[in-house]
Short mmCIF file of C-alpha atoms in Angstrom, two decimals:
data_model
loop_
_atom_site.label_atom_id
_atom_site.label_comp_id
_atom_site.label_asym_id
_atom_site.label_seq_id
_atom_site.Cartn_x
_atom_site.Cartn_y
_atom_site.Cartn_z
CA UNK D 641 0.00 0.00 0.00
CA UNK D 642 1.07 3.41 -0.93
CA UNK D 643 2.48 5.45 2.24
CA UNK D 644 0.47 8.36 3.21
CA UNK D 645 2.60 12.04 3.67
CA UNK D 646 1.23 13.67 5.82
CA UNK D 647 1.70 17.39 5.19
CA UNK D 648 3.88 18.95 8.18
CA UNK D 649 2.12 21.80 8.86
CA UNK D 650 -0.70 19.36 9.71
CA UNK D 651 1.64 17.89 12.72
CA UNK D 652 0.99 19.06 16.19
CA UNK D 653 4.41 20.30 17.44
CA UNK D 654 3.81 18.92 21.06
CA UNK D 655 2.56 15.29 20.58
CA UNK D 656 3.50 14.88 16.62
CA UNK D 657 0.25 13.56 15.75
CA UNK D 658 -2.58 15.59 13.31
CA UNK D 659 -4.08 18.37 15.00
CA UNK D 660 -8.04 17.54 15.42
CA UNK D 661 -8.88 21.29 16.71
CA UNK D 662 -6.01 23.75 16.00
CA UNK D 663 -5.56 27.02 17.85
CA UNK D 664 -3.07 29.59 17.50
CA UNK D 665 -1.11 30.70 20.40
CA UNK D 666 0.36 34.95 21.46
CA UNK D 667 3.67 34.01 19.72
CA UNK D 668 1.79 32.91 16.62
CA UNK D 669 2.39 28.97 16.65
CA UNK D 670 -0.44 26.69 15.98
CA UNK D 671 -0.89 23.48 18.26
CA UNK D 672 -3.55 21.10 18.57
CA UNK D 673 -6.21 22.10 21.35
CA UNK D 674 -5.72 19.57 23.41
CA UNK D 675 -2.08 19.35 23.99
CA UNK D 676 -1.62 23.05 24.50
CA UNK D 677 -4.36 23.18 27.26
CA UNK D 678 -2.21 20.50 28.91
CA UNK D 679 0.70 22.32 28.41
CA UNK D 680 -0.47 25.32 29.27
CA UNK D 681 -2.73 24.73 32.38
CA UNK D 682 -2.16 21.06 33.34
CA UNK D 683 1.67 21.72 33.91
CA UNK D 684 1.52 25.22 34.06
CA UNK D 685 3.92 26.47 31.68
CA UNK D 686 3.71 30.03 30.35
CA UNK D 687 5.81 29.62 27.68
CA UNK D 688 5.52 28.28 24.10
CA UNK D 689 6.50 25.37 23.34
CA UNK D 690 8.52 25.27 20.11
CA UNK D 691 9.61 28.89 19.90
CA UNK D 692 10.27 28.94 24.46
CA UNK D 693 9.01 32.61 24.15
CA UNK D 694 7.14 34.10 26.92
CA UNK D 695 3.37 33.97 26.71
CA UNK D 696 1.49 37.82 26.45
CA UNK D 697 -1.64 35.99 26.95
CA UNK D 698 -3.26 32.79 27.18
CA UNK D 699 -5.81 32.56 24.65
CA UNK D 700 -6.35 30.33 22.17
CA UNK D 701 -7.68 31.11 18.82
CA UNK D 702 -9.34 28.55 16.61
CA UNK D 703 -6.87 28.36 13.22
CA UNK D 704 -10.43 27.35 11.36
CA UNK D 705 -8.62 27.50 7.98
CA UNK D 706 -5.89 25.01 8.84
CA UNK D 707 -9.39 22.54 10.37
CA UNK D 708 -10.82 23.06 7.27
CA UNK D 709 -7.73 22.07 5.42
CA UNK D 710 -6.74 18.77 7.87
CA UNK D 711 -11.01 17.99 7.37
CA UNK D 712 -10.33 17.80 3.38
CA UNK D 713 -6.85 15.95 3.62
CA UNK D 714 -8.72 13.38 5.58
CA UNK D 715 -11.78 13.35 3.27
CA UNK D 716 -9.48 13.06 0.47
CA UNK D 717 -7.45 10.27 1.59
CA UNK D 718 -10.34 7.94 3.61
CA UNK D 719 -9.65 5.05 0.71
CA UNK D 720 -5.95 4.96 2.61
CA UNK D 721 -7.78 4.25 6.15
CA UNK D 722 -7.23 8.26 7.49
CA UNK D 723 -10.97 9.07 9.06
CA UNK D 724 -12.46 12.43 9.02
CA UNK D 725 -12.42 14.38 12.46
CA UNK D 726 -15.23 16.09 13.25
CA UNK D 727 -15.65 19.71 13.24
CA UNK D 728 -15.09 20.50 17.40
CA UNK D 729 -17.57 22.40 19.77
CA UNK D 730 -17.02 25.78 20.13
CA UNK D 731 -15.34 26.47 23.04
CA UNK D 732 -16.65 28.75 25.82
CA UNK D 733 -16.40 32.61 25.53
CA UNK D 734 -15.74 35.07 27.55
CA UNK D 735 -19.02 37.23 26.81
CA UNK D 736 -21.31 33.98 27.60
CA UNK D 737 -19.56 33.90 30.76
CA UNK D 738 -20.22 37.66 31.58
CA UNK D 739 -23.97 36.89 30.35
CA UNK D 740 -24.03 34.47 32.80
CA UNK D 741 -23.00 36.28 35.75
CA UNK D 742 -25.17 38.71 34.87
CA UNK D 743 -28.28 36.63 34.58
CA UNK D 744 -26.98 34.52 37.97
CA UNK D 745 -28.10 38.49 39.79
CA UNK D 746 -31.46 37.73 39.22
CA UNK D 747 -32.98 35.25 42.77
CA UNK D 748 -35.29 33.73 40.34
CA UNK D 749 -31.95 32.70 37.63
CA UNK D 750 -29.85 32.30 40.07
CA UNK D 751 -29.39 28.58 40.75
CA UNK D 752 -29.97 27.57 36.92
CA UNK D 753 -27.02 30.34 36.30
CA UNK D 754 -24.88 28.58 39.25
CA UNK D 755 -25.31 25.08 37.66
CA UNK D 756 -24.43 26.34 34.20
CA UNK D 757 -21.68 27.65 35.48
CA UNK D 758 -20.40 24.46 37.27
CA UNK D 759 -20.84 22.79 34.11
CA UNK D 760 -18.98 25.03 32.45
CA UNK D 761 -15.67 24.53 34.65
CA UNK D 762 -15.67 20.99 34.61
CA UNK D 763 -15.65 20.61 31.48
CA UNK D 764 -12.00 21.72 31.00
CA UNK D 765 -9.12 24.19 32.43
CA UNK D 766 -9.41 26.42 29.70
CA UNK D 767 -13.07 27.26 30.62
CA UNK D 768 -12.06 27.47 34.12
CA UNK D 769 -9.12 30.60 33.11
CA UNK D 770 -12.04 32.07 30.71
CA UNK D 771 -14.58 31.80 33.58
CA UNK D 772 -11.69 33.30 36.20
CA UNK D 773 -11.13 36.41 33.70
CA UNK D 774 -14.35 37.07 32.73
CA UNK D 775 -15.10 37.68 36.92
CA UNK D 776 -16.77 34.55 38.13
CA UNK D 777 -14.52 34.73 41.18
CA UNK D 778 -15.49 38.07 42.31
CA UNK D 779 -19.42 37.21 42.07
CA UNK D 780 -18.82 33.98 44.11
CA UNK D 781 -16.76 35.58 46.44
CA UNK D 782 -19.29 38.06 47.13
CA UNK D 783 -22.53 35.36 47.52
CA UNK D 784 -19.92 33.65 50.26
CA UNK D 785 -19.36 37.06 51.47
CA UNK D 786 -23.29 37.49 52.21
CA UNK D 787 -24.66 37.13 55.26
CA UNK D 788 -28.01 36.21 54.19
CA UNK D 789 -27.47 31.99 52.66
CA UNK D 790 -30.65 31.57 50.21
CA UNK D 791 -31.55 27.82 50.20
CA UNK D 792 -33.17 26.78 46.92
CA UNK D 793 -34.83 23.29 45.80
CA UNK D 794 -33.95 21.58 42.53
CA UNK D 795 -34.17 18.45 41.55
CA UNK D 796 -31.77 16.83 44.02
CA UNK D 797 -33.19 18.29 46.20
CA UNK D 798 -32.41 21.51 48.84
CA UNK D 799 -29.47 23.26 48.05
CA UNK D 800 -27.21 26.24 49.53
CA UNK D 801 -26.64 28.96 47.09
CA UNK D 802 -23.67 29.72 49.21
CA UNK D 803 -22.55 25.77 49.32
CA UNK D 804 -22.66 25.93 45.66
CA UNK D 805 -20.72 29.17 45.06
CA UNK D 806 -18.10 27.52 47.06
CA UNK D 807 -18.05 24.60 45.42
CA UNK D 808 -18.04 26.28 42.10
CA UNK D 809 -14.75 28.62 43.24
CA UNK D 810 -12.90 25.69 44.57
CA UNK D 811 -13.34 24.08 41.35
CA UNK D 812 -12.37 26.66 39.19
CA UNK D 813 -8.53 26.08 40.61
CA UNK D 814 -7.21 29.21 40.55
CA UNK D 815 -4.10 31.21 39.24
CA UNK D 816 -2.17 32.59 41.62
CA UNK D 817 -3.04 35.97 41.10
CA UNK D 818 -6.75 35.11 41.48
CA UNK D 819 -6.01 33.45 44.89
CA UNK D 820 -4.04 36.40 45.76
CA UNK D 821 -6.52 38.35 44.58
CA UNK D 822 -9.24 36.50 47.42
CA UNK D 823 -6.92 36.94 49.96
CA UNK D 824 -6.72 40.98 49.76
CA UNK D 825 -11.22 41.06 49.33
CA UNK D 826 -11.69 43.37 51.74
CA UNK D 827 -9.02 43.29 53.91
CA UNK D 828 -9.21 40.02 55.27
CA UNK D 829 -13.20 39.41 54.81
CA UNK D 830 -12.89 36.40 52.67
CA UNK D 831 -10.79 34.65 55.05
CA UNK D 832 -13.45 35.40 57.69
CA UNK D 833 -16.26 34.66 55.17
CA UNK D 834 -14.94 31.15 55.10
CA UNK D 835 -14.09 30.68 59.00
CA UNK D 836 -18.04 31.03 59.28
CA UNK D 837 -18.63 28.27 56.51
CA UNK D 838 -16.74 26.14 58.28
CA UNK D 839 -18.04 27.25 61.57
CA UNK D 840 -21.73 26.75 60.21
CA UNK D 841 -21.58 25.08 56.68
CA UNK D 842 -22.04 21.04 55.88
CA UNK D 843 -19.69 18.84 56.14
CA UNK D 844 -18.77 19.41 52.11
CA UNK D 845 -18.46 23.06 52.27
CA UNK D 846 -16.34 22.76 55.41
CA UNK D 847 -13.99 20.44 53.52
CA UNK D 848 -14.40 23.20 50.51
CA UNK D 849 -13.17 26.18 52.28
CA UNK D 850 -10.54 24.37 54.19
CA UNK D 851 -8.93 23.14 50.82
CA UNK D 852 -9.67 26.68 49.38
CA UNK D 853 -7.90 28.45 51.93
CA UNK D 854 -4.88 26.41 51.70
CA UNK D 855 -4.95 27.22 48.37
CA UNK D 856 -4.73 30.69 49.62
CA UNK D 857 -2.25 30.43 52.08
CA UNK D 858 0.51 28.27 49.86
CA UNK D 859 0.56 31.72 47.52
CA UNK D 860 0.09 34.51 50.24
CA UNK D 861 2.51 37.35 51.98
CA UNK D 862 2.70 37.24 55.56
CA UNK D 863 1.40 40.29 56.38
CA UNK D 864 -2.78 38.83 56.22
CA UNK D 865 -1.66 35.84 57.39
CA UNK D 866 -0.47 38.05 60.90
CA UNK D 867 -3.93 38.93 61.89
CA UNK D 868 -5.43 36.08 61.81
CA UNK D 869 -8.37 35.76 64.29
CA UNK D 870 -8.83 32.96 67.26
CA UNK D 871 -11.97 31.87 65.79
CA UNK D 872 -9.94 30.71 62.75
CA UNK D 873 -7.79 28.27 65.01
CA UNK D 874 -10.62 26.84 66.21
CA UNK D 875 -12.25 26.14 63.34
CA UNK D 876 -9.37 24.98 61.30
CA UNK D 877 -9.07 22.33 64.70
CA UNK D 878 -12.44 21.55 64.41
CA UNK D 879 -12.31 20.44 60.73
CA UNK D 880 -9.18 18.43 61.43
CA UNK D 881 -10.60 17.09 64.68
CA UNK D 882 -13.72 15.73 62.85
CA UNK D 883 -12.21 13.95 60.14
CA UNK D 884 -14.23 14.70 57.51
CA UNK D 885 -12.16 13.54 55.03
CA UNK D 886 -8.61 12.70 53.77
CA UNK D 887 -8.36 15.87 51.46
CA UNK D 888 -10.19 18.14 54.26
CA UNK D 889 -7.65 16.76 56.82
CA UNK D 890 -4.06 17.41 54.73
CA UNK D 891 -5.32 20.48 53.90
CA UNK D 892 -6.44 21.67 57.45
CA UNK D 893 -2.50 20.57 58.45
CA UNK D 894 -0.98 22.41 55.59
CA UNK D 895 -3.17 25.28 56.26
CA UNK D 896 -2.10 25.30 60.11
CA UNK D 897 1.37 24.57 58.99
CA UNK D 898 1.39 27.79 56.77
CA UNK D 899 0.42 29.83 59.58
CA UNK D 900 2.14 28.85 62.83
CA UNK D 901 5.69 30.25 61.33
CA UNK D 902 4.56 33.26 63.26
CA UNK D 903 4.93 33.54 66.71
CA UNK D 904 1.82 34.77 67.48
CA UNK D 905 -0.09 32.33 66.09
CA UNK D 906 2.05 29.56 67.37
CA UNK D 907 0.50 30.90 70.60
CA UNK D 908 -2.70 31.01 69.32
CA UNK D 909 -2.91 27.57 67.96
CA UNK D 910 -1.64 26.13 71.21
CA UNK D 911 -4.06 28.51 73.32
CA UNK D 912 -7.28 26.70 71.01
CA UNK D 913 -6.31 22.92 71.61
CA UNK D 914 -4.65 22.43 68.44
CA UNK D 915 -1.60 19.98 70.22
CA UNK D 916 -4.08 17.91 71.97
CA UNK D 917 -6.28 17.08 68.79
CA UNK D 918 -2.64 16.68 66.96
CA UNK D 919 -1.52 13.62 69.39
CA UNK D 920 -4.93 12.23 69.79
CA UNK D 921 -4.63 11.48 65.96
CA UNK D 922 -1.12 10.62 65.85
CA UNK D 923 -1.53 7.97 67.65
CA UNK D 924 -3.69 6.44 65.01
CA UNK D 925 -2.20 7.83 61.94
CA UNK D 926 0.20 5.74 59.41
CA UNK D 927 0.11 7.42 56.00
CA UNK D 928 3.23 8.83 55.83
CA UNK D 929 2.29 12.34 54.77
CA UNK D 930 -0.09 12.81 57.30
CA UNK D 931 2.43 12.01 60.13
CA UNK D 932 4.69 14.34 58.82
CA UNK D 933 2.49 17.41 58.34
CA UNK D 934 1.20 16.68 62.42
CA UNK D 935 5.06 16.22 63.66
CA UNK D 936 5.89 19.42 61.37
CA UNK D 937 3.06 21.08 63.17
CA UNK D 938 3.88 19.87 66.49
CA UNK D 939 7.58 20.70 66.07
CA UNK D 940 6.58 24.70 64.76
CA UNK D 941 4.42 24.62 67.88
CA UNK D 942 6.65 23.42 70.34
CA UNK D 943 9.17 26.25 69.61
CA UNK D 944 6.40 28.78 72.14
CA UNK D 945 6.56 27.61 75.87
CA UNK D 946 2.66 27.61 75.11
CA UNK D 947 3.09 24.66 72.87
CA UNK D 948 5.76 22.42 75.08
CA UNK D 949 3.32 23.27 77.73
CA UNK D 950 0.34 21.95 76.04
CA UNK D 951 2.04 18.46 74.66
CA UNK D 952 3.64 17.72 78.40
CA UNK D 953 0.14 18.24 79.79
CA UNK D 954 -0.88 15.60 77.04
CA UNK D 955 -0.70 12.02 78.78
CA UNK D 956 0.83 10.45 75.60
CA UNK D 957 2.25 13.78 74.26
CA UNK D 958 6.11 12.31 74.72
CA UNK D 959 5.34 8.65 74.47
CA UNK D 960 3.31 8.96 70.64
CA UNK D 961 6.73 11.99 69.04
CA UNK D 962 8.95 9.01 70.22
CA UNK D 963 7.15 6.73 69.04
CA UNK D 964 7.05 8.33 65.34
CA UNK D 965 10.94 8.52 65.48
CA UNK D 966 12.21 5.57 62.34
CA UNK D 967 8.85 4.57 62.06
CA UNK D 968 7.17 7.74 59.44
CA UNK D 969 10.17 8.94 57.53
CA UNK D 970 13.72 10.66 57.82
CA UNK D 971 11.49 14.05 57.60
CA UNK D 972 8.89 12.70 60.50
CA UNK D 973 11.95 11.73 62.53
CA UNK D 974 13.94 15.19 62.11
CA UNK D 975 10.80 16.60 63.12
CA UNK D 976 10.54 14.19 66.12
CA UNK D 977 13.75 14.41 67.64
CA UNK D 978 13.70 18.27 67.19
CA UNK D 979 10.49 18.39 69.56
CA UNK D 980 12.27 16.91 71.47
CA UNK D 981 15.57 19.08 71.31
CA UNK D 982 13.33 21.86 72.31
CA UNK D 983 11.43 20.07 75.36
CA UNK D 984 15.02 18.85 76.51
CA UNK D 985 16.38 23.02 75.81
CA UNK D 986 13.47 24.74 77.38
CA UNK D 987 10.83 22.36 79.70
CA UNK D 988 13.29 19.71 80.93
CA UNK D 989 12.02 19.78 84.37
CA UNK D 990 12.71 16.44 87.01
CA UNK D 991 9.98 15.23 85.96
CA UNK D 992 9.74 15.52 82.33
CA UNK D 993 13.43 13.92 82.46
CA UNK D 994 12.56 11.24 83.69
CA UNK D 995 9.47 10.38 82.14
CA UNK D 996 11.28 10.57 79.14
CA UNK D 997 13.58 7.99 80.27
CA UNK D 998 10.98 5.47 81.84
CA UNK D 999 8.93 6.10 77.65
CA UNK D 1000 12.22 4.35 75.97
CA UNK D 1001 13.04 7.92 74.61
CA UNK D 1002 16.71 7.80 75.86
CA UNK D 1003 16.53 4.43 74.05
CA UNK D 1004 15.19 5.17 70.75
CA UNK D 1005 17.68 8.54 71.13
CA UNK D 1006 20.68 5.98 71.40
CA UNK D 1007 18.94 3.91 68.52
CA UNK D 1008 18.85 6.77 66.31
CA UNK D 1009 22.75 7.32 66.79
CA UNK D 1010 23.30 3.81 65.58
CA UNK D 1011 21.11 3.85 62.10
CA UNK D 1012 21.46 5.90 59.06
CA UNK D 1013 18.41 8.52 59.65
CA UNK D 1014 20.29 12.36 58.97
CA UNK D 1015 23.33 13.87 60.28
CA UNK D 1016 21.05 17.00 61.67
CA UNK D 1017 18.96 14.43 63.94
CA UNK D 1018 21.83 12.81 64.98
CA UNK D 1019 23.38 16.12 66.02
CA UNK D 1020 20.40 16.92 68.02
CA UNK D 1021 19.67 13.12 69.72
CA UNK D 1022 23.56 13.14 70.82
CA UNK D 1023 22.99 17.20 72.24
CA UNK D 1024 19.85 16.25 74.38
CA UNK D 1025 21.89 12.50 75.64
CA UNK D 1026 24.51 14.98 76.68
CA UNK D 1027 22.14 17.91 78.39
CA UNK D 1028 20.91 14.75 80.73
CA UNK D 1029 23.88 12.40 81.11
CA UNK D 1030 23.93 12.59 84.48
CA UNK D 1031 20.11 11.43 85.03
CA UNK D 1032 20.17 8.84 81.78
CA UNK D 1033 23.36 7.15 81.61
CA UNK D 1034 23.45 5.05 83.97
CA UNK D 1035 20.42 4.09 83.91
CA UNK D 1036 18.93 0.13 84.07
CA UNK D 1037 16.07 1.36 81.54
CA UNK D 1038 18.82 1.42 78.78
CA UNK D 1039 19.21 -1.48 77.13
CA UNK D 1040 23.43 -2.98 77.19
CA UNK D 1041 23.22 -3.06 73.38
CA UNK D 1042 21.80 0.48 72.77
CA UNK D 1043 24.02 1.76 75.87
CA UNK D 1044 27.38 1.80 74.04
CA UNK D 1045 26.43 4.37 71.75
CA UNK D 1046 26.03 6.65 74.49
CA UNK D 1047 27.67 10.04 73.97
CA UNK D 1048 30.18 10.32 77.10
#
């Protein structure tokens, strides 16, 4: 059988196949739909491709000649087994978007708008960036923002206008400017506006604006992240003490995580209960990532005499960090042995010494300088063996074959 040419210009420059729905790019190279939307918004690139220059803008304009051309080639040659694509759907625009907000103003529209508009993002990223420039996160902002929370009935049943907003922005998945852009909505309001969903909201929209705040947070300044309230600690606890989900739970830790930097909210989180949830789950937690977030937490927390305070007062507080050393990973067991370090430093009262000693933490200490686990944690297990040689090292609660590593 005669071999087919396929005419070059045809070629899609990121996946060398035929384009099925060319678009032209800012820099004036043509790529097949598909692949540039990944390139573009899946992995975030803003550059092109083939020529590497920036991108002015991101959208994408249909090449409709070169379709029409690639639709004829393939009519012309279906004898040789090449099929016709079809002519794609028009992708959204930005004035149907702006027609939709509009009409989503009206109470009687405005739950029919709101599902439209859901559709709309999940269909793909690229309707997501049209939807995020055309406004959509402003108006949903501002129907979190509200007060007032209209509850509507469809088909499925009752339904939140305010759930669904949230849903809706979560889903959209942000640039970073548009999350920075949330975080500044006057002054701080957003960040309250959610504290109240998940003060009030379901269990969903809870989980919503806990993800959509780290979001938030992973992109912010420090400055609004300063003045955060009390009533945000305890609802960020809350969410993570009630397990809603997997997602909700990560993100409450990385939330708390991106916050407690500060001093003042170290103080803060410790002052709202935030250790005492932290070890409760600990000591039933395995997946690695979640271990490390909570020892990451507990070790940012322990650095205020509020937070040693609150993990001694815990009854398994010691016992369930030492527990974690060479059992999460080599980051869960720096974090581990730090917390340590710092009760050791700063708390290392009679008491605390030797309940640390009758817990096996002198042992697994002595363990840790015998196995390959970092040269920072070893560092700090062989200062705090030191700080309490005269309590530990002679004592019958070290095992003989852990006791000759014992920094003299």
């Amino acid at each position: 059988m005669e071999e087919i040419q396929v005419p070059p210009y045809f070629i899609c420059p990121i996946s060398l196949e035929i384009m099925k729905d060319p678009v032209t790019i800012s820099t004036g190279m043509t790529y097949d739909r598909e692949n540039i939307e990944k390139w573009i918004f899946t992995a975030k690139n803003n550059t092109c491709p083939a020529t590497k220059q920036s991108l002015t803008c991101i959208e994408l304009t249909p090449n409709v000649t070169l379709r029409r051309f690639i639709q004829s080639w393939c009519t012309l040659n279906e004898s040789h087994g090449i099929e016709r694509f079809p002519t794609p759907k028009p992708p959204v625009s930005k004035p149907q978007i702006i027609k939709l907000l509009k009409e989503a103003k009206s109470p009687k529209l405005q739950m029919k708008s709101l599902n439209r508009l859901r559709s709309i993002a999940s269909e793909n990223d690229a309707n997501k960036r049209c939807m995020e420039s055309a406004g959509a996160m402003e108006f949903l902002a501002s129907i979190i923002n509200k007060n007032v929370n209209e509850v509507f009935e469809d088909e499925e049943g009752f339904m939140s206008i305010k759930d669904e907003a949230l849903s809706i922005l979560y889903q959209l998945k942000l640039s970073e400017n548009g999350l920075k852009s949330l975080i500044s909505i006057g002054n701080g309001e957003f960040i309250e506006s959610l504290t109240r969903v998940m003060q009030h909201g379901s269990y969903e929209s809870r989980a919503y604006a806990v993800m959509l705040m780290k979001d938030m947070f992973e992109v912010s300044t420090p400055t609004p992240l300063l003045s955060l309230k009390k009533e945000f600690f305890i609802q960020v606890v809350q969410v993570l003490k009630d397990e809603i989900s997997q997602k909700a739970k990560k993100a409450s830790l990385q939330v708390l995580v991106n916050v407690c930097p500060f001093g003042r909210n170290r103080v803060k989180a410790a002052e709202t209960g935030t250790i005492r949830v932290l070890v409760d789950l600990l000591l039933d937690s395995y997946e690695k990532r979640v271990c490390e977030l909570m020892l990451i937490l507990l070790d940012q927390l322990c650095q205020s005499a509020e937070g040693r305070a609150e993990l001694l007062n815990h009854p398994g507080g010691l016992a369930i960090v030492s527990k974690k050393i060479l059992r999460v990973s080599k980051v869960g067991s720096e974090r581990a042995i730090k917390i340590l370090h710092s009760i050791s430093k700063f708390s290392s009262t009679p008491s605390v010494v030797q309940e640390m000693l009758s817990l096996g933490v002198v042992a697994k200490l002595c363990l840790v300088l015998q196995v390959d686990c970092g040269s920072k944690a070893k560092e700090r297990a062989r200062e705090i063996l030191k700080i309490h040689a005269k309590a530990w090292r002679n004592s019958p609660c070290i095992p003989n074959n852990l006791l000759s590593s014992y920094p003299f």
